[in-house]
XYZ file of C-alpha atoms in Angstrom:
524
model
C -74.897 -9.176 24.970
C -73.659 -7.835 21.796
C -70.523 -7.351 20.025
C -68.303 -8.750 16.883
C -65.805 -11.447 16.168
C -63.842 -13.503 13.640
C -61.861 -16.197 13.206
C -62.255 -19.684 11.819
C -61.004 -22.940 12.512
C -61.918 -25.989 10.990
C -64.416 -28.090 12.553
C -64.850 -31.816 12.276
C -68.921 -31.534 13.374
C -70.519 -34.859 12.469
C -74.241 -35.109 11.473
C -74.865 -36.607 15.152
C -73.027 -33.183 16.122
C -74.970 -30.656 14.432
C -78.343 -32.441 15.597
C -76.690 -32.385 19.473
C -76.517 -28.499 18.517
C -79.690 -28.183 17.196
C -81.567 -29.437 20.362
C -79.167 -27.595 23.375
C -80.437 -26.777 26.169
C -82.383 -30.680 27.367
C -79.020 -32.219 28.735
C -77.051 -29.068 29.359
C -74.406 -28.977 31.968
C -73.884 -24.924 31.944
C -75.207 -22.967 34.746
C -77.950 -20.506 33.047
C -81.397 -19.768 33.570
C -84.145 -22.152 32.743
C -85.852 -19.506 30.870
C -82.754 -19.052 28.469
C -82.068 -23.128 28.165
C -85.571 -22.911 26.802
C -84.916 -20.101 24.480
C -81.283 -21.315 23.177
C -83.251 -24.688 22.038
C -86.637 -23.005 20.650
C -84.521 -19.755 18.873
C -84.675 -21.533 15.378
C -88.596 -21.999 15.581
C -88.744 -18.267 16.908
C -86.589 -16.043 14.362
C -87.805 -15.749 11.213
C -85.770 -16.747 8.527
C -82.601 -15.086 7.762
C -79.912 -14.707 5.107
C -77.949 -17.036 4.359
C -74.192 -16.499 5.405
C -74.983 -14.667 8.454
C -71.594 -15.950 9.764
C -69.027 -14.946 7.410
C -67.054 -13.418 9.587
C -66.542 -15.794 11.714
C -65.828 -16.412 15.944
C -63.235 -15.276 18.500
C -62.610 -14.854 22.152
C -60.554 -12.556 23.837
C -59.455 -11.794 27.584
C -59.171 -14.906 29.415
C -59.326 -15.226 33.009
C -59.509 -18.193 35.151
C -62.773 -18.675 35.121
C -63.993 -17.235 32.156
C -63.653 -15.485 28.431
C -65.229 -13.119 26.203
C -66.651 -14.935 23.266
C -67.282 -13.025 20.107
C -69.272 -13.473 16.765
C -71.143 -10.685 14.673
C -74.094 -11.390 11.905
C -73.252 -10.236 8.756
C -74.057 -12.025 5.511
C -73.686 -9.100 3.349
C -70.536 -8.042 5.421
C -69.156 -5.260 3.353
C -72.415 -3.401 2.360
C -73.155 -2.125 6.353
C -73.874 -6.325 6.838
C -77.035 -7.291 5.472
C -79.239 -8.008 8.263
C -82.530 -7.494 9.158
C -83.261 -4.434 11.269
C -84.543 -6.593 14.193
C -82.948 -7.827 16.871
C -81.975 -11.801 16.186
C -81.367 -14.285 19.282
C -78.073 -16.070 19.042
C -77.583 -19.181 20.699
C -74.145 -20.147 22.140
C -72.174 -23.399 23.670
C -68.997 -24.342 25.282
C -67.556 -27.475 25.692
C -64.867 -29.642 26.574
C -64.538 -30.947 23.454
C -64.143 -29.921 19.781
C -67.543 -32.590 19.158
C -69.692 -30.855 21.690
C -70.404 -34.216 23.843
C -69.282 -32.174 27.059
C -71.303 -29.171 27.073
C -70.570 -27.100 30.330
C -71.579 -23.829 29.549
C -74.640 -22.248 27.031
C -77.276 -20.162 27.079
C -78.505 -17.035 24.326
C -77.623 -13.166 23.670
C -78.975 -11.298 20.999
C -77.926 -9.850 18.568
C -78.846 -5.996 18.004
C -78.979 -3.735 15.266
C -77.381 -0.598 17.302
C -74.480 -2.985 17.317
C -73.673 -4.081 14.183
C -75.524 -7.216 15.300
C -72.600 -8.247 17.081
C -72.451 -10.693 19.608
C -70.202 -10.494 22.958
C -70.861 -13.156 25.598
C -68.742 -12.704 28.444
C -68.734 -16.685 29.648
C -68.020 -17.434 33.163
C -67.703 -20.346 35.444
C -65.224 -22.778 33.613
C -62.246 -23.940 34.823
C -58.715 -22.649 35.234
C -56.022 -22.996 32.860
C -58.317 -25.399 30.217
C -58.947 -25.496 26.858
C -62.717 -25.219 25.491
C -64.413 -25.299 22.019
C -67.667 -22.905 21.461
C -70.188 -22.375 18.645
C -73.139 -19.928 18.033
C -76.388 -20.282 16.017
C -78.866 -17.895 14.736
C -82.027 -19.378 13.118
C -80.560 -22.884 11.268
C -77.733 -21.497 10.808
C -74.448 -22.401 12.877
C -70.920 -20.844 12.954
C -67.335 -22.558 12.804
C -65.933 -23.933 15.907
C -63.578 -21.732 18.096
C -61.164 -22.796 20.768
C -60.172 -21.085 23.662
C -58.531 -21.130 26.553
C -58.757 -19.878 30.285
C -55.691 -18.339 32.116
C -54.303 -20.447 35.023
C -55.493 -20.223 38.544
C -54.317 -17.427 40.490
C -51.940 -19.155 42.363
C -50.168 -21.216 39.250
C -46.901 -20.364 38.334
C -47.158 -22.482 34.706
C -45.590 -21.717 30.913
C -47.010 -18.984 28.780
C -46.839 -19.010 25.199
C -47.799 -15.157 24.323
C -47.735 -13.882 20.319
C -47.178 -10.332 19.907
C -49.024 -8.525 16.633
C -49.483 -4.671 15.155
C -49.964 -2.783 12.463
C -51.968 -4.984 9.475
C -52.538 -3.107 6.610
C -55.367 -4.790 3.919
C -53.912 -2.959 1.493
C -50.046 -3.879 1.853
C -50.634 -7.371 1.454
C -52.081 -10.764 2.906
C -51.958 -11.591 6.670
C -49.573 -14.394 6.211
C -47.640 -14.061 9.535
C -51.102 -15.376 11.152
C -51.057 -18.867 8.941
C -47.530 -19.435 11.149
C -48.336 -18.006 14.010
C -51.662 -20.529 14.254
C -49.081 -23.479 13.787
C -47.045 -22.376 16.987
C -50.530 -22.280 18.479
C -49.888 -19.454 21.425
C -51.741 -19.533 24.324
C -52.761 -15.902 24.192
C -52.347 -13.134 21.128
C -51.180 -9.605 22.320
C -52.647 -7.374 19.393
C -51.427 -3.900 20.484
C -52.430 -1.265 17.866
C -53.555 -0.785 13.563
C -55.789 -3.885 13.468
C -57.476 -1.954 10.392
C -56.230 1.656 8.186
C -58.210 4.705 7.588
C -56.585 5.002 3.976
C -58.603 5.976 0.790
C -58.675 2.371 -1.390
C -55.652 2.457 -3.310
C -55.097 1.914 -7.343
C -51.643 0.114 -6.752
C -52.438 -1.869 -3.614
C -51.771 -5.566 -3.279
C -55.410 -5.672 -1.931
C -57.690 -2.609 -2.798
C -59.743 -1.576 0.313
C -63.304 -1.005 0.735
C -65.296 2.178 0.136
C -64.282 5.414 -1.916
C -62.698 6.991 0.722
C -61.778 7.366 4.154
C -63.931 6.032 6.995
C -66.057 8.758 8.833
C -69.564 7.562 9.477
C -70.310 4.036 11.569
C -71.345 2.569 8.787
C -68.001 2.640 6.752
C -66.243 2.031 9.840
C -68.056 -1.273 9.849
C -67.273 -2.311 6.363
C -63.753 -1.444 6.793
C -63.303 -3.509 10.132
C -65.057 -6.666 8.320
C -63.579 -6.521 5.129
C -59.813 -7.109 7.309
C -62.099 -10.093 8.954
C -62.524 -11.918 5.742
C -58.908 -12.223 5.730
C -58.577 -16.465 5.468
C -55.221 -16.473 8.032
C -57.019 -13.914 10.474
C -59.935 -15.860 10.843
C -58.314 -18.985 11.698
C -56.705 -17.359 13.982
C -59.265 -15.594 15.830
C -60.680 -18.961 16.129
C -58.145 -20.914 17.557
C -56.541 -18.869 20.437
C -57.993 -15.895 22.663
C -56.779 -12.212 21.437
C -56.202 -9.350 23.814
C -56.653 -6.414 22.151
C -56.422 -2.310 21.831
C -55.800 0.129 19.625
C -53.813 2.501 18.301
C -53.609 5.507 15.772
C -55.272 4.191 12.286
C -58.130 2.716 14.073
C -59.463 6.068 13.578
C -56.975 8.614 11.882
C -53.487 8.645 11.917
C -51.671 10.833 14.399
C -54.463 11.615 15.989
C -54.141 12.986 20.333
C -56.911 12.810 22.648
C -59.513 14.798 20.518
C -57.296 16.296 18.343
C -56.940 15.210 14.723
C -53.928 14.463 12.374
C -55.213 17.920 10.364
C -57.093 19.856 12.810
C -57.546 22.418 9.735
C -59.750 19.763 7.944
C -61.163 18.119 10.642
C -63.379 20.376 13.273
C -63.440 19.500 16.681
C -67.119 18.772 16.426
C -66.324 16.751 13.185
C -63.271 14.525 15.349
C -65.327 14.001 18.186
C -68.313 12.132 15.858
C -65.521 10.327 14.022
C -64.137 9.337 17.321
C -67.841 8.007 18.121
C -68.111 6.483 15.465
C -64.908 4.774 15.191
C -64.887 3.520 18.683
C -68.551 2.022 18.768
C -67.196 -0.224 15.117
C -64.071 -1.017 17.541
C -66.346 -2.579 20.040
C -68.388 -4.461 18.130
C -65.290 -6.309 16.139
C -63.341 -7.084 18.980
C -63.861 -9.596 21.854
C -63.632 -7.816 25.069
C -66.120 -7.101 27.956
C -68.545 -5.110 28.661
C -66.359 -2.731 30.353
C -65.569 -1.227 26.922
C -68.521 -0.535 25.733
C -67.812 2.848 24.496
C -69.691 6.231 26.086
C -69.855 8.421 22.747
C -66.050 9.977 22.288
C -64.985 7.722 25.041
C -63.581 4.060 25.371
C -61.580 2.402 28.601
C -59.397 -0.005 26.813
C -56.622 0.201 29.281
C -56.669 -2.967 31.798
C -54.696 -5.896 32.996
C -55.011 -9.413 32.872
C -53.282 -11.920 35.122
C -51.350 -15.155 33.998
C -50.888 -16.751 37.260
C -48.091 -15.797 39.577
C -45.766 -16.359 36.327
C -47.057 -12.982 34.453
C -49.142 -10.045 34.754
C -49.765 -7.961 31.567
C -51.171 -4.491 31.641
C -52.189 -3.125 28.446
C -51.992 0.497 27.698
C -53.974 3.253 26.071
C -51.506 6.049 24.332
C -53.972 7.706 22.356
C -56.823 8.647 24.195
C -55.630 10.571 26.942
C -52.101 12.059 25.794
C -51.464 15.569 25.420
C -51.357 16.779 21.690
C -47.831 15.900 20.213
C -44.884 18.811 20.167
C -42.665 19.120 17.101
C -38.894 20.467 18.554
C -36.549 18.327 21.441
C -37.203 21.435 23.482
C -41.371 21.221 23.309
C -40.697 17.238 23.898
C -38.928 17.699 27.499
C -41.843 20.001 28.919
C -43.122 18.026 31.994
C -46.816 19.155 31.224
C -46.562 16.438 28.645
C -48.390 13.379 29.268
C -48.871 10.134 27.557
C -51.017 8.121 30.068
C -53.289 11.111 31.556
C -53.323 11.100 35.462
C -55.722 8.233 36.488
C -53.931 5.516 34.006
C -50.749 6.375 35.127
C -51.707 6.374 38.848
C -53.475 2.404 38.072
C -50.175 1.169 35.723
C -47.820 1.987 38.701
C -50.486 0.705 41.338
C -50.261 -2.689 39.400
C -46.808 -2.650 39.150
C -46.118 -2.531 42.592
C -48.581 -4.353 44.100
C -47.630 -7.020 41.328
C -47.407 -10.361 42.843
C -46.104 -11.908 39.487
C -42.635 -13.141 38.376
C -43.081 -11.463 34.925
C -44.858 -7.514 34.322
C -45.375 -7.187 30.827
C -47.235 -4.006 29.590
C -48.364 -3.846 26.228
C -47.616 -0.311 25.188
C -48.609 0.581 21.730
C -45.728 2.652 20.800
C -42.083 2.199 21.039
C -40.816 3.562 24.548
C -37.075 3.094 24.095
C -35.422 6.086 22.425
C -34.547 6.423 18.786
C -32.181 8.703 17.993
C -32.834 9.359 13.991
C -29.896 11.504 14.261
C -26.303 10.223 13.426
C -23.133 12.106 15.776
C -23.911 14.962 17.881
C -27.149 16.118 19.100
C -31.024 14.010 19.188
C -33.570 13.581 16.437
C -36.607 12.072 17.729
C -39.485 10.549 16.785
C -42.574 12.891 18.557
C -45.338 10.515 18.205
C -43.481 7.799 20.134
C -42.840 8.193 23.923
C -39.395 10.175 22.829
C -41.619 12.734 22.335
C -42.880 12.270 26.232
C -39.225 12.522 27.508
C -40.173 13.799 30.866
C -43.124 11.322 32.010
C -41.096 8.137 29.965
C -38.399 9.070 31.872
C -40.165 9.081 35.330
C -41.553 5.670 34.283
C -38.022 4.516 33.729
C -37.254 5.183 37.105
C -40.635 2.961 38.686
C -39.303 0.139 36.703
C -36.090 0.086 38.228
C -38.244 -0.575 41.486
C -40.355 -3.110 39.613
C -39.779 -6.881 39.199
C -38.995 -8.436 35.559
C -40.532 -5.282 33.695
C -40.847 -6.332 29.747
C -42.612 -4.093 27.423
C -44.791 -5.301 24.150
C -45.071 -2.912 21.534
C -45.880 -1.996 17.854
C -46.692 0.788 15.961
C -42.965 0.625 13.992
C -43.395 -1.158 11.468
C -40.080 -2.825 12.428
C -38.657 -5.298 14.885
C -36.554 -2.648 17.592
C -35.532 -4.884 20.742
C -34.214 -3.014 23.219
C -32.868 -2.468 27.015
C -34.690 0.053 28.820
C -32.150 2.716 30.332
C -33.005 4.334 33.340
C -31.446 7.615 31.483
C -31.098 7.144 27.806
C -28.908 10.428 27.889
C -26.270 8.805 30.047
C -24.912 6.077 28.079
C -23.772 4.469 31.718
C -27.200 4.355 33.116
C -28.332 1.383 34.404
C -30.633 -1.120 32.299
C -33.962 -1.353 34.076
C -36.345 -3.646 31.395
C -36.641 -5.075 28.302
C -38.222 -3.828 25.123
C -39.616 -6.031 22.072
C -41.188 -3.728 19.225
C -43.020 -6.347 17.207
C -42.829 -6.051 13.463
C -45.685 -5.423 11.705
C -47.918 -8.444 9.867
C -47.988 -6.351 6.911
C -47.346 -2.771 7.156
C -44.717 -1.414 5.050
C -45.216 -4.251 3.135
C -41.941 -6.514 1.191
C -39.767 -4.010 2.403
C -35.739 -3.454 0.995
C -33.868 -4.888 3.358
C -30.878 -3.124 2.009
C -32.113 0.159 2.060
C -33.653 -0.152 5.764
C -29.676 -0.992 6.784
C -28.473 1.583 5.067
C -30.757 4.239 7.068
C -30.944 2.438 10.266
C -26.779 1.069 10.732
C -25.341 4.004 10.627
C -27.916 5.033 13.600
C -26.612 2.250 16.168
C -23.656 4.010 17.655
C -26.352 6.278 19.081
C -28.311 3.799 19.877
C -26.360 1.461 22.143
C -29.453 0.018 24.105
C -30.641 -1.507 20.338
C -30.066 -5.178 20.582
C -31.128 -6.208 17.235
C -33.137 -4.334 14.354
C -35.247 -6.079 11.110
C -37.179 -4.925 8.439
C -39.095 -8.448 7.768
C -43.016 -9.149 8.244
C -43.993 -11.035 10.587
C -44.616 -11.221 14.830
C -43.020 -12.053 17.737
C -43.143 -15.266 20.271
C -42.838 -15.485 23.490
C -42.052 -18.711 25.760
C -42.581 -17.797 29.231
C -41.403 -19.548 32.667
C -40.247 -18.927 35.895
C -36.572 -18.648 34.710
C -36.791 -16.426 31.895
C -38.372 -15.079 28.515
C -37.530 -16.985 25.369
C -38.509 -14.769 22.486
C -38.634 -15.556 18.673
C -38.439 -13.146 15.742
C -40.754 -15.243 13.322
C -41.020 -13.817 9.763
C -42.137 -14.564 7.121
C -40.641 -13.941 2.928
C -43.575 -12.080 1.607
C -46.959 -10.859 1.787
C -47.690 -10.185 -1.374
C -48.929 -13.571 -2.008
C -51.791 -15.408 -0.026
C -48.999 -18.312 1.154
C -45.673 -17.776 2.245
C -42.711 -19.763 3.891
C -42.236 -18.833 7.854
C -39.169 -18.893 9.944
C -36.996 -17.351 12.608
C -34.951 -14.838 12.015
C -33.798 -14.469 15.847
C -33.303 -15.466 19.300
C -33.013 -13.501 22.280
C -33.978 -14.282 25.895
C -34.671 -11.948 29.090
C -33.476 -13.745 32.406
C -35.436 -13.641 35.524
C -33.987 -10.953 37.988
C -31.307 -9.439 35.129
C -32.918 -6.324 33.477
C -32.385 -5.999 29.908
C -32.712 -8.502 26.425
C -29.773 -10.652 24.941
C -29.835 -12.059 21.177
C -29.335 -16.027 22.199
């Protein structure tokens, strides 16, 4: 099983550890074949030697279920030069324990590691228990990676706390992912990442950090180097290692703007041309993220759209916005035709079949782009924002009206570069329509980088009178927390002062909290 991951954590392996490692498979708890116990404690006499380094890039896991989660590593020694390896396929041996010292193995077994995939590694581990934490490790040849942790979601019947971060939109080249060095110390259960995990720009003279490459990504290859050079990022891996990541995509993942197979500049960019970058870009997706097999991508094509349960307490459907929406219109008039869609038929028909069949306390949906309305446009009349779902009035607005039949609906989303929390309106036209949900737009960990905070007020404040759903607005890096329980969501606005140095001091910026059976957000 292949695929790619990063994330480091520190480990506190022993000597007595490493030898444990060395021999798996003779006192193994895990339920695996005999034929691949044997292999995962004979692959270092088998492979033939490799580079050293092979796991720069560290380990993560992703999509957590009761019984199981995606665990994620990819080879690459040379990670920024198409990664170095061998063109052979490599066995990778992998554990999971109970502990961070490996003395209560319960799960291992080996996957290799192929060339068509970047030599990335995707175990989809099953088996363990509900609602528990558990360390794992890989090894290829002699060499062995950093400890991850993990952790399953509760049972299906469990009503516990959630701790959920919320992340978007991480630009390399607007400065260091320092939001993640704070985020690891309020140690979430789960991290929603929902959109611009890497940017398509040409490397940059004046950046804080100069990407990759001489240009913009196109082939596989350079979609590769740009995906691992973000996963050298110190704060990134360490958190890829320490909590399990749910993940999708957004716009500069492949080109910016871009609609189903349509491209930002459709004048420079053939349909034939699109369609390999889309290939391209998708397959380098897979095989840096931890998710399941279910994603492997079919040329132009990727299902990334799914949901994960949390219990009774939450159920979180993430979306896909990109992929199947029709191209976006430029005029209010072209944005309130109803043969607009965002979702495409079949997701929308499976995100309202999960709604309201929905046996949880808490639906969150992780929506890539903002779904409340801006209105850029001070007094009379709308200016909105056509790449957001403003500029999907008529299919937003039909969704507005599900929610009001939905329990606790709370949307996640990105893509803004700002922190917009809003009530959803079941019309935003009629400012005495009824709140039906909650909407958090997470800042983004470095987009826009140290942005003036002055200037951002003095564009967005006038703007609130048209706005009055907006319950607070910030221009600060950073990401959002959320403290879930049966009574309500506790959400933090953690920030940080700058990312244009490797450290910086964290803190919150703002309170607000959604009550169980109330629609709509208050600032605390």
């Amino acid at each position: 099983m292949p695929g790619q991951a990063t994330g480091s954590q520190p480990s506190d392996r022993s000597p007595s550890d490493r030898r444990q490692f060395l021999a798996a498979g003779a006192a193994a708890v895990g339920a695996v074949a005999v034929g691949q116990l044997a292999l995962a404690g004979t692959a270092r006499a088998a492979d033939p030697a490799l580079p050293s380094g092979v796991f720069t890039l560290g380990v993560s896991s992703g999509d957590p279920l009761p019984d199981g989660v995606v665990l994620w590593t990819r080879l690459a020694p040379d990670p920024l030069n198409g990664g170095g390896m061998p063109d052979r396929p490599v066995d990778v041996a992998w554990q999971v324990a109970e502990d961070s010292r490996f003395r209560r193995i319960v799960r291992q077994g080996t996957a290799q590691a192929l060339p068509a995939l970047g030599h990335s590694v995707h175990v989809d581990v099953r088996g363990l228990r509900p609602h528990r934490e558990y360390w794992y490790r890989f090894r290829a040849a002699d060499q062995i990676s950093p400890v991850g942790r993990t952790r399953t979601a509760p049972a299906p019947n469990a009503a516990g706390p959630l701790r959920l971060a919320l992340a978007s939109c991480q630009n390399w080249q607007h400065g260091y992912f320092t939001p993640y060095a704070d985020m690891a110390e309020q140690d979430p259960d789960a991290v929603l990442f929902v959109g611009d995990y890497i940017y398509e720009s040409s490397p940059s003279a004046t950046a804080v950090r100069r990407h990759e490459g001489n240009g913009e990504p196109y082939s596989l290859v350079q979609y590769r180097n740009r995906y691992a050079q973000y996963r050298t990022d110190p704060d990134l891996l360490r958190m890829h290692a320490q909590a399990p990541w749910i993940v999708t995509f957004d716009d500069h993942e492949v080109d910016n703007d871009w609609a189903g197979e349509i491209p930002q500049d459709p004048d420079k960019q053939s349909h034939d041309a699109f369609v390999a970058r889309l290939t391209a870009a998708y397959q380098a997706f897979y095989e840096h993220m931890p998710v399941r097999a279910t994603a492997v991508p079919g040329g132009p094509h990727i299902t990334m759209y799914r949901s994960l349960d949390f219990g009774r307490l939450a159920r979180l459907q993430v979306l896909d916005t990109r992929q199947y929406r029709s191209d976006q219109v430029t005029t209010q008039e072209g944005a309130q035709s109803p043969l607009l869609t965002m979702l495409g038929a079949e997701q929308k028909r499976w995100l309202l079949d999960g709604l309201h069949r929905s046996p949880a306390r808490w639906n969150l949906i992780g929506s890539q782009i903002m779904m409340a309305e801006t209105d850029r446009l001070a007094g009379p009349g709308k200016l909105w924002f056509y790449d957001a779902w403003d500029g999907y009035q008529v299919e937003r607005n039909a969704l507005m009206a599900e929610f009001a039949q939905v329990r606790n609906p709370v949307v996640l989303s990105g893509d803004r570069h700002l922190t917009m929390i809003s009530d959803l309106k079941r019309d935003f036209a009629d400012p005495a329509s009824p709140v039906v949900g909650a909407e958090f737009v997470g800042t983004s960990i470095t987009s826009n980088g140290d942005q003036d905070q002055d200037a951002f007020h003095a564009e967005f404040d006038p703007l609130v009178p048209d706005n009055p759903h907006w319950k607070l607005l910030d221009a600060h890096r950073g990401y959002h927390l959320f403290d879930i329980d049966r009574g309500g969501i506790d959400a933090q606005v953690r920030i940080v002062d700058t990312v244009t140095q490797p450290r910086s001091a964290a803190r919150t910026l703002a309170r607000l909290r959604v009550e169980n059976g109330r629609p709509g957000v208050d600032l605390v």
